[in-house]
Tab-separated table of C-alpha atoms in Angstrom:
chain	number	residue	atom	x	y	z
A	12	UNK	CA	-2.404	-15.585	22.268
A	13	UNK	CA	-1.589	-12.859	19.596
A	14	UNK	CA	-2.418	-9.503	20.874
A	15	UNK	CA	-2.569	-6.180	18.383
A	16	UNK	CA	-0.420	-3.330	19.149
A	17	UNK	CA	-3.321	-1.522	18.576
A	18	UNK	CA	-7.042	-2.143	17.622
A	19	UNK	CA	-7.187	-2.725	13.715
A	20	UNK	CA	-10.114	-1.228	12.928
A	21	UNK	CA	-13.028	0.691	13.957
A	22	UNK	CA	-15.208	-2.190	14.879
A	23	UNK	CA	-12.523	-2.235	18.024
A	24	UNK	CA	-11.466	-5.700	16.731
A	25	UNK	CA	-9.412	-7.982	19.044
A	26	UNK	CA	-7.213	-10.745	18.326
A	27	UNK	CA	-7.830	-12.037	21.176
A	28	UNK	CA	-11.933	-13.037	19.378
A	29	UNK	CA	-10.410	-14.821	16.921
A	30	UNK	CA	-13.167	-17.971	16.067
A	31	UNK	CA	-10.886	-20.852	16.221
A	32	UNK	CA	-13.963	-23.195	17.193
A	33	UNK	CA	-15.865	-21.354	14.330
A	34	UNK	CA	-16.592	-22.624	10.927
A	35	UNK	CA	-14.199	-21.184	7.906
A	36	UNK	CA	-16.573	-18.489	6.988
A	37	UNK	CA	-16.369	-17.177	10.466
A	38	UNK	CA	-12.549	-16.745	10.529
A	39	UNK	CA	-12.204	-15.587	7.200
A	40	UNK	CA	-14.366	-12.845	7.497
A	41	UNK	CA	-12.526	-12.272	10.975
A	42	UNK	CA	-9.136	-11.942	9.580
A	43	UNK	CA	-10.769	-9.650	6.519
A	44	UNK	CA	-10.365	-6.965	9.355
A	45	UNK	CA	-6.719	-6.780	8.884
A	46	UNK	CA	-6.992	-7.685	5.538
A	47	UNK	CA	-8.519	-4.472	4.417
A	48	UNK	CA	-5.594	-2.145	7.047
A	49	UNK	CA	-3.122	-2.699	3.757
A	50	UNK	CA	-1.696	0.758	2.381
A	51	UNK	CA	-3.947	1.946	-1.249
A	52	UNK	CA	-3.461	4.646	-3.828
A	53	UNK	CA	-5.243	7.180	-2.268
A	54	UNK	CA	-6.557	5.098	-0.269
A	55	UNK	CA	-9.051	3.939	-2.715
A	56	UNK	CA	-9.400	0.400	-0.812
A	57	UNK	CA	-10.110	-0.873	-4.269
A	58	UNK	CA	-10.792	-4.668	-2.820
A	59	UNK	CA	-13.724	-6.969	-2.993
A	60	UNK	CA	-14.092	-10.064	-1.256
A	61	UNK	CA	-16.448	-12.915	-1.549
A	62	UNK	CA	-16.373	-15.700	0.779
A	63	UNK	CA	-17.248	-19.357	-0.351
A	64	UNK	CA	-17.120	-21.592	2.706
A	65	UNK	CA	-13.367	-22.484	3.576
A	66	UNK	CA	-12.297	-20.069	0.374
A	67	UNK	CA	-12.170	-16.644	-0.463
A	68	UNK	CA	-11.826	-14.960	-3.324
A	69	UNK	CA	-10.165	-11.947	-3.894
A	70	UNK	CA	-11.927	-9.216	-6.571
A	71	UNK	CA	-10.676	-6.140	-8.253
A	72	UNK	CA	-13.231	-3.447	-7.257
A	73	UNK	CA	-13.482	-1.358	-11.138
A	74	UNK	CA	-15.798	1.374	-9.727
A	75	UNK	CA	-12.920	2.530	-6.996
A	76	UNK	CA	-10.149	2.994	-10.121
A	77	UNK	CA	-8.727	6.398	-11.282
A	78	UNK	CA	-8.956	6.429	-14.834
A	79	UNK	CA	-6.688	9.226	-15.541
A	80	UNK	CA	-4.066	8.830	-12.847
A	81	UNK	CA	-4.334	4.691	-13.179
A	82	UNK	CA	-5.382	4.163	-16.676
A	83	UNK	CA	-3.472	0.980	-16.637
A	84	UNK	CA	-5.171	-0.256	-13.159
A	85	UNK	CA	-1.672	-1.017	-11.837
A	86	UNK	CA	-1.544	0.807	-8.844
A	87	UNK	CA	-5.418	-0.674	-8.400
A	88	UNK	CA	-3.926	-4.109	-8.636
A	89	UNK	CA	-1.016	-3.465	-6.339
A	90	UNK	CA	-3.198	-2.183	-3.701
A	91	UNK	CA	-5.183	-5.509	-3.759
A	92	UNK	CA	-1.771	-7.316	-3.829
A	93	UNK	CA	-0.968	-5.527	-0.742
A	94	UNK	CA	-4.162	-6.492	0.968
A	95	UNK	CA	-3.721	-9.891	0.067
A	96	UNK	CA	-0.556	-10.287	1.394
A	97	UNK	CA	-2.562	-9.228	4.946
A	98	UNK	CA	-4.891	-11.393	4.322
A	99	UNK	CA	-2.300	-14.346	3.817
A	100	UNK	CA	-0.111	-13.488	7.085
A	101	UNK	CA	-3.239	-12.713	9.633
A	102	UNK	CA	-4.537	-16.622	8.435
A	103	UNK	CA	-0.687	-18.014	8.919
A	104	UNK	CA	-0.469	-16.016	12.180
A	105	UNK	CA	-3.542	-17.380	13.423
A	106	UNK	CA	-2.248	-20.386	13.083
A	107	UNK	CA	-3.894	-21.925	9.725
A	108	UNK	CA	-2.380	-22.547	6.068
A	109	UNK	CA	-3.537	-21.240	3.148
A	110	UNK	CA	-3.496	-22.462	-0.966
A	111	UNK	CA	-2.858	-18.891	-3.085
A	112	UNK	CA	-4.071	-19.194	-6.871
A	113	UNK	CA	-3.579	-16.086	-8.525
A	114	UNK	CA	-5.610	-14.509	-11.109
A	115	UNK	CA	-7.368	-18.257	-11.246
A	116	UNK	CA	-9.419	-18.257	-14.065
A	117	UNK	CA	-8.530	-16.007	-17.252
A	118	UNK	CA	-12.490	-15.302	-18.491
A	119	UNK	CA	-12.593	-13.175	-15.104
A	120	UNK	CA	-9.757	-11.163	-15.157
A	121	UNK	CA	-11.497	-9.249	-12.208
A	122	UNK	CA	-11.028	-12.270	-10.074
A	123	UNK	CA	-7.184	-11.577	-9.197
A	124	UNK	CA	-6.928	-14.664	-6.536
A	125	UNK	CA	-8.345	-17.082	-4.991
A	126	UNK	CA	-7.402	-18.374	-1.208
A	127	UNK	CA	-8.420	-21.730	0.312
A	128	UNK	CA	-8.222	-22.088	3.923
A	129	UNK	CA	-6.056	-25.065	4.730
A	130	UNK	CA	-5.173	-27.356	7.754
A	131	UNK	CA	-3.726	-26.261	11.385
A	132	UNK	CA	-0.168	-24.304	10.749
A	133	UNK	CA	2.265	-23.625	13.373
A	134	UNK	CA	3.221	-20.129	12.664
A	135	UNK	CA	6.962	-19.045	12.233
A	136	UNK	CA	8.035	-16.098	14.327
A	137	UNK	CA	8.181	-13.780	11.170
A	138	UNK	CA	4.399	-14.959	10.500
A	139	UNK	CA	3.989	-13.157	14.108
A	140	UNK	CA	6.419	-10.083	13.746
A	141	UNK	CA	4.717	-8.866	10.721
A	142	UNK	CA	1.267	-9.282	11.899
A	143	UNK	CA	1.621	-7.585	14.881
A	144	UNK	CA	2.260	-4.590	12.910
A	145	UNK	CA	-0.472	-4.376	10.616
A	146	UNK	CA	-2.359	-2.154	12.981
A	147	UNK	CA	0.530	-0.039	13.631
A	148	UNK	CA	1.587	0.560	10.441
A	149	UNK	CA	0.719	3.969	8.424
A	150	UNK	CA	1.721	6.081	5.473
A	151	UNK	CA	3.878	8.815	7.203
A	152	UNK	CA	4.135	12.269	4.920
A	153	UNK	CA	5.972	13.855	7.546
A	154	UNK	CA	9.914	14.943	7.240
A	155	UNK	CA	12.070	12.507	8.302
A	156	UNK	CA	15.013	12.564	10.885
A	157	UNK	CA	18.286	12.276	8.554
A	158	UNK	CA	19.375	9.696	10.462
A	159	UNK	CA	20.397	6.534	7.725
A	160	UNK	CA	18.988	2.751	7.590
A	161	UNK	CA	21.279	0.183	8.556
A	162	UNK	CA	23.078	-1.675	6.202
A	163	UNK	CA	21.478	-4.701	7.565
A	164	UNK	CA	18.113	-3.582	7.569
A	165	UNK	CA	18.448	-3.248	4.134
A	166	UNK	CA	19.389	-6.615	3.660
A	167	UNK	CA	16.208	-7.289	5.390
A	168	UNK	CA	13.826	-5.583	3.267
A	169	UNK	CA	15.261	-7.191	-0.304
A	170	UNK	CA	14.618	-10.469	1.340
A	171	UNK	CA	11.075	-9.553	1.744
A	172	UNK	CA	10.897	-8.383	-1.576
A	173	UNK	CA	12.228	-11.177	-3.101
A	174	UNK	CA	10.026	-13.413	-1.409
A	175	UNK	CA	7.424	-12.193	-3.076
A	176	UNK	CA	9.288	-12.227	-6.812
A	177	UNK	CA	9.985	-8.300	-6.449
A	178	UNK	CA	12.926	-6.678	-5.999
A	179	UNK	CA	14.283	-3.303	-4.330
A	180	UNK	CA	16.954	-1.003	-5.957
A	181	UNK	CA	18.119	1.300	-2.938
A	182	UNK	CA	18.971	4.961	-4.784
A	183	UNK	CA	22.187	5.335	-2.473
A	184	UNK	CA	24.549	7.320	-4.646
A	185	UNK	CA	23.756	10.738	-5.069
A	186	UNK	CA	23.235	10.499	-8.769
A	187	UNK	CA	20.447	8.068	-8.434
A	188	UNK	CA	19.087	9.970	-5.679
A	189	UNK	CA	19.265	13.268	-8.116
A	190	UNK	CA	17.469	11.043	-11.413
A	191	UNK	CA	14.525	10.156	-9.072
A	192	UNK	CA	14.646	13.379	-7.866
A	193	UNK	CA	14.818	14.825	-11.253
A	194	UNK	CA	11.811	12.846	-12.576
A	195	UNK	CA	9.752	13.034	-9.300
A	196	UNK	CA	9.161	17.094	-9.699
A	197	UNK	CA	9.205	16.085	-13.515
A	198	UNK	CA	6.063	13.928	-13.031
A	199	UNK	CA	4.149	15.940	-10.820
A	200	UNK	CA	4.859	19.280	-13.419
A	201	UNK	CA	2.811	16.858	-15.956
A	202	UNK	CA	0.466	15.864	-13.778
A	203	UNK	CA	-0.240	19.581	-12.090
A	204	UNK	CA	-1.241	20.347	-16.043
A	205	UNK	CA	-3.577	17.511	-16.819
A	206	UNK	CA	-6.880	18.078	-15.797
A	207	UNK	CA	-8.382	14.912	-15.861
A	208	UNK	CA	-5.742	13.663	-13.318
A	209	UNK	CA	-6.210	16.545	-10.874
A	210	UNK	CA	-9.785	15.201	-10.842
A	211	UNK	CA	-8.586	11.795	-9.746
A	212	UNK	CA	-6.577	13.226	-7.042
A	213	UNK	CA	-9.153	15.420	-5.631
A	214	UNK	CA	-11.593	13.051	-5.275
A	215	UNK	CA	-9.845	11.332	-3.286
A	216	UNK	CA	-9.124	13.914	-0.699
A	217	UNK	CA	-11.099	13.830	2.511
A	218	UNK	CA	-11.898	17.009	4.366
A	219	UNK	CA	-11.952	17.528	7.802
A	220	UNK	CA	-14.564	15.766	9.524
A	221	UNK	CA	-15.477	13.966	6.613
A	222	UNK	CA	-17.703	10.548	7.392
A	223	UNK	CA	-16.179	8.979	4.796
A	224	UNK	CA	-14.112	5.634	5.169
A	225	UNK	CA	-11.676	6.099	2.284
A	226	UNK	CA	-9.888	8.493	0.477
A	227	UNK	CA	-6.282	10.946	2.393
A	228	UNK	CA	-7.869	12.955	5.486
A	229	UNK	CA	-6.888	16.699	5.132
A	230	UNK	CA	-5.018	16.095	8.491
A	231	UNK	CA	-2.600	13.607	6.865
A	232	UNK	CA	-2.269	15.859	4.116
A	233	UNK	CA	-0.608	18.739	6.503
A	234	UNK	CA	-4.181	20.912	5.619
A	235	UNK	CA	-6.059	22.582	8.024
A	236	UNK	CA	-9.569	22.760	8.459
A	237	UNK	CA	-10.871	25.175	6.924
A	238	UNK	CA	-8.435	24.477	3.748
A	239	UNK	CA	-9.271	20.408	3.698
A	240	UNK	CA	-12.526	21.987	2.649
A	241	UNK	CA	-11.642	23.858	-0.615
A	242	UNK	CA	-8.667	21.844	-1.481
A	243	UNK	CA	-10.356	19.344	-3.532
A	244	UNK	CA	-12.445	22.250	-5.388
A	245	UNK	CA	-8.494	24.552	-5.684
A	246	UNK	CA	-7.391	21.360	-7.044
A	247	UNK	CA	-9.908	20.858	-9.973
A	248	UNK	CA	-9.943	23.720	-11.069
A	249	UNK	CA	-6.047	24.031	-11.556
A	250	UNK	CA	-2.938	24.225	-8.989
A	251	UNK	CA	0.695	26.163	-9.239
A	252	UNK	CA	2.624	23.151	-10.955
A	253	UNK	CA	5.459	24.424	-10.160
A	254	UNK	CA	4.490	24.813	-6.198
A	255	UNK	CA	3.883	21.234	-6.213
A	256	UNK	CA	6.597	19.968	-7.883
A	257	UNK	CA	8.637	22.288	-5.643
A	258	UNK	CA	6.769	20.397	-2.219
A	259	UNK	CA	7.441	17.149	-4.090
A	260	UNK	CA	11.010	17.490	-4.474
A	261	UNK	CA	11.838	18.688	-1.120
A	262	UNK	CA	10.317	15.870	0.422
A	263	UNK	CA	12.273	13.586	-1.732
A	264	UNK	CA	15.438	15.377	-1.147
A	265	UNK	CA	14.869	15.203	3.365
A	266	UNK	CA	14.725	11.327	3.019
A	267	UNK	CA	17.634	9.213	3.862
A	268	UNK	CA	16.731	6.993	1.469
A	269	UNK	CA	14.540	6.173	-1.861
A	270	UNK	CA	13.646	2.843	-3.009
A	271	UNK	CA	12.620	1.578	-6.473
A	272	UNK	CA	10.323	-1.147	-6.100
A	273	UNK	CA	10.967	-3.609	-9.295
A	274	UNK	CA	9.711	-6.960	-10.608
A	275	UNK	CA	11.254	-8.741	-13.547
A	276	UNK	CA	7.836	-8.850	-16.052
A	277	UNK	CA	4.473	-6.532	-16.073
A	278	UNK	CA	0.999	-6.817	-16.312
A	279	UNK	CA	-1.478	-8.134	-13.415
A	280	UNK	CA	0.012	-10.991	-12.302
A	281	UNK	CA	3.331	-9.236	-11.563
A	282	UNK	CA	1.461	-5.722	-10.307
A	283	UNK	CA	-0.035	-8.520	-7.570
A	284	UNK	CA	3.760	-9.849	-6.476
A	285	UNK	CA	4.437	-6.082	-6.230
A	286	UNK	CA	1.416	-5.262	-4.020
A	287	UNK	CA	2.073	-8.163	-1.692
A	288	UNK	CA	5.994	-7.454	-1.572
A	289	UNK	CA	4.791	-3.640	-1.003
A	290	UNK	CA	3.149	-5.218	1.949
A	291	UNK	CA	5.833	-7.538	3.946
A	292	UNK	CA	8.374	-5.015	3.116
A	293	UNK	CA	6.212	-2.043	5.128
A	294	UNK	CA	5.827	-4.083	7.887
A	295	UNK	CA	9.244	-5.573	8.014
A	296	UNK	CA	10.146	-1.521	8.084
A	297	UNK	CA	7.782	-0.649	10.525
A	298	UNK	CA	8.654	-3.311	12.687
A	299	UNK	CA	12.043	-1.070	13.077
A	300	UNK	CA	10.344	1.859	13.400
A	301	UNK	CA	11.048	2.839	9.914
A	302	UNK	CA	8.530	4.525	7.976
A	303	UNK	CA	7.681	5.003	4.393
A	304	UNK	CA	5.510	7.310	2.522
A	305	UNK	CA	4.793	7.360	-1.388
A	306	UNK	CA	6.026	9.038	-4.998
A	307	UNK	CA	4.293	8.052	-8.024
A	308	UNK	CA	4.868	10.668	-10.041
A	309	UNK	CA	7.608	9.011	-12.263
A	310	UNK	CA	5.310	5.597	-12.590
A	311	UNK	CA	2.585	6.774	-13.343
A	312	UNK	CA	3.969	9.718	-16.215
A	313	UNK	CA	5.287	7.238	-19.068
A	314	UNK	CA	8.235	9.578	-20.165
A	315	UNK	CA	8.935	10.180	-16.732
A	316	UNK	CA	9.117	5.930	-16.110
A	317	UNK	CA	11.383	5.319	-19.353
A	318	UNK	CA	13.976	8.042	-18.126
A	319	UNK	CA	14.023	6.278	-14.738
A	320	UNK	CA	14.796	2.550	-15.829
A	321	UNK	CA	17.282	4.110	-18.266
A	322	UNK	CA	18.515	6.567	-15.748
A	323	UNK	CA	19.087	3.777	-12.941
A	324	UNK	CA	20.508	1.513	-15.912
A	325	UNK	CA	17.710	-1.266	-14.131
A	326	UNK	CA	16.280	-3.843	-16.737
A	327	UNK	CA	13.530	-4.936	-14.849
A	328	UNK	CA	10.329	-2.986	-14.608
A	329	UNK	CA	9.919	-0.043	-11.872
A	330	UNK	CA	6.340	-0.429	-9.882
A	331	UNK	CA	6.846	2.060	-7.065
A	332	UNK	CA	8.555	4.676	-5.897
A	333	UNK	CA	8.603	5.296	-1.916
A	334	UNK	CA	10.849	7.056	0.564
A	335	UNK	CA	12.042	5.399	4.151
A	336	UNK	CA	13.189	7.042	7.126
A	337	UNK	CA	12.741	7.885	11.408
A	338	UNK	CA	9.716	9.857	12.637
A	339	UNK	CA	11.615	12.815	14.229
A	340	UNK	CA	11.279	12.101	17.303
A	341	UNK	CA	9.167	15.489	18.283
A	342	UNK	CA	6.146	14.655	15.802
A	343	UNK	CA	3.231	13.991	16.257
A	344	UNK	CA	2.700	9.957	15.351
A	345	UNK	CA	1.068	9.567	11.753
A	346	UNK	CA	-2.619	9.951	10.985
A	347	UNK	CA	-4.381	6.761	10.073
A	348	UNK	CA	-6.286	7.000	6.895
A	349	UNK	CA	-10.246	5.641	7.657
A	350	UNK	CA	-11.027	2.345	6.160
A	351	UNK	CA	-14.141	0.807	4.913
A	352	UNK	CA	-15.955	-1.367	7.486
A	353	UNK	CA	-15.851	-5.393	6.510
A	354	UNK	CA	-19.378	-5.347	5.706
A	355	UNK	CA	-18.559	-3.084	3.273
A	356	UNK	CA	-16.318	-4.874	1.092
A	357	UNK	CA	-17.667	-8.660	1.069
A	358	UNK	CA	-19.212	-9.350	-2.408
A	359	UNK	CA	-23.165	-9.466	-2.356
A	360	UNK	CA	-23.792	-13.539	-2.878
């Protein structure tokens, strides 16, 4: 029987209570407790899930967008790619198929798939590897060790990209790693001056203690107490661009590596391949003991995102931006951001 490294979620889920004598509704609501573990923009959890007998649909949740940061709703999309992706390998790890439509009917462009519960699977051994780290798996901001990713592992990780009809482009020379660099402290300059998307940002930060099940906890934003509490106010009202860029680019420079995440066409449909390649290629990471925090600075800033295709000489269309590395071996192990209980994000029916 498949056992979690750790629980998934606060309702002290187990695999072990998976309903496989239950009807479909049962088990897809069951697996919906790893679904909703995948990685978000701010941890917006911008998902909504209704469940229609043996299917379940997935929905883009509009009131959980940033409309300055995310005026495209890309990153919005990609999140919900990513937690579809969970949702896919928790059903093929317990042991059951599953028929993906994507974005299924075109008068709902809210409704970005649609998943049917299918016959008895046996699942392959990568089905099991990557679920067994969905619980283990979080966004580390921490400095890495300097310590560099195997060639192999590499390897590895476009695999699961391509899988998914993404793509990776590893910045390995040092004038790559420079250009991202470059437009990472570039984008967050911008950003620090626009006050509509320091809005976004801070309400999305969590103070300490907060009850809330979404948005970054001040701990996993290296804050202490008593500043988690005045950091989202400091933050609307205007921040030292230059300060930021500054933290930015230092945390870019400590990784051992940076990683464009690409796909060859945009729009939803390809934001969703990039969410759920987002997903197996975490896992596959973190199933190393690689982690991987976030920089969307040079996405999300449009000058910023034509200077990096150009400056990378890529064709194909940059998604994400994200660094990988080793925990030192010293720190503390990363935060988990809360999540939103399953009750929480099934669709009223």
């Amino acid at each position: 029987m498949l056992k979690p490294i750790v629980e998934p979620n606060a309702s002290t889920v187990n695999a072990a209570d998976f309903p496989h004598s239950g009807e479909p509704e049962e088990k897809l609501r069951f697996v919906l407790n790893y679904a909703v573990l995948a990685p978000s923009s701010h941890n917006t959890q911008p998902w909504l899930w209704e469940i229609n007998g043996s299917e379940i649909e997935l929905w883009a949740d509009r009131s959980r967008e940033m409309p300055a940061l995310d005026a495209s709703g890309r990153e919005l999309i990609m999140s919900c790619g990513a937690a579809l992706q969970h949702l896919r390998l928790t059903i093929y790890a317990f042991g059951y198929a599953n028929i993906v439509s994507i974005l299924p009917d075109p008068a709902r462009p809210n409704l970005l798939a649609r998943v049917h519960l299918s016959r008895p699977h046996q699942p392959l051994p990568d089905d099991e590897l990557l679920f067994r780290y969905i619980a283990e798996r979080h966004t580390n901001r921490q400095q890495f060790q300097a310590r560099e990713l195997a060639a192999e592992l590499l390897q590895t990780l476009q695999q699961e990209a391509v899988q998914e009809e993404a793509s990776l482009h590893f910045a390995q020379s040092q004038t790559d790693r420079d250009a991202i660099i470059n437009l990472i402290e570039f984008g967050a300059l911008v950003q620090s001056n626009d006050p509509a998307v320091r809005r976004d940002k801070a309400d999305w930060i969590a103070p300490a203690h907060s009850r809330r099940h979404d948005g970054i906890p001040a701990r996993a934003l290296g804050l202490s107490d008593l500043i988690s509490h005045v950091a989202p106010f400091a933050l609307r009202v205007g921040e030292s661009g230059e300060a930021q860029a500054d933290k930015e680019g230092k945390l870019a420079r400590s990784a051992p590596l940076l990683v464009v995440l690409c796909t060859d066409n945009e729009g939803p449909e390809a934001w969703l391949a990039a969410g759920q390649a987002l997903s197996r290629v975490l896992l596959r990471a973190r199933a190393e003991g690689v982690s991987a925090s976030f920089f969307s600075q040079p996405i999300q800033v449009d000058e910023a995102w034509v200077q990096l295709r150009h400056a990378l000489g890529i064709r194909n269309f940059p998604q994400l931006i994200f660094r990988l590395g080793y925990s030192e071996p010293t720190a503390e192990p990363a935060p988990a951001t809360p999540r939103r209980p399953v009750n929480e994000v099934i669709a009223d029916t």
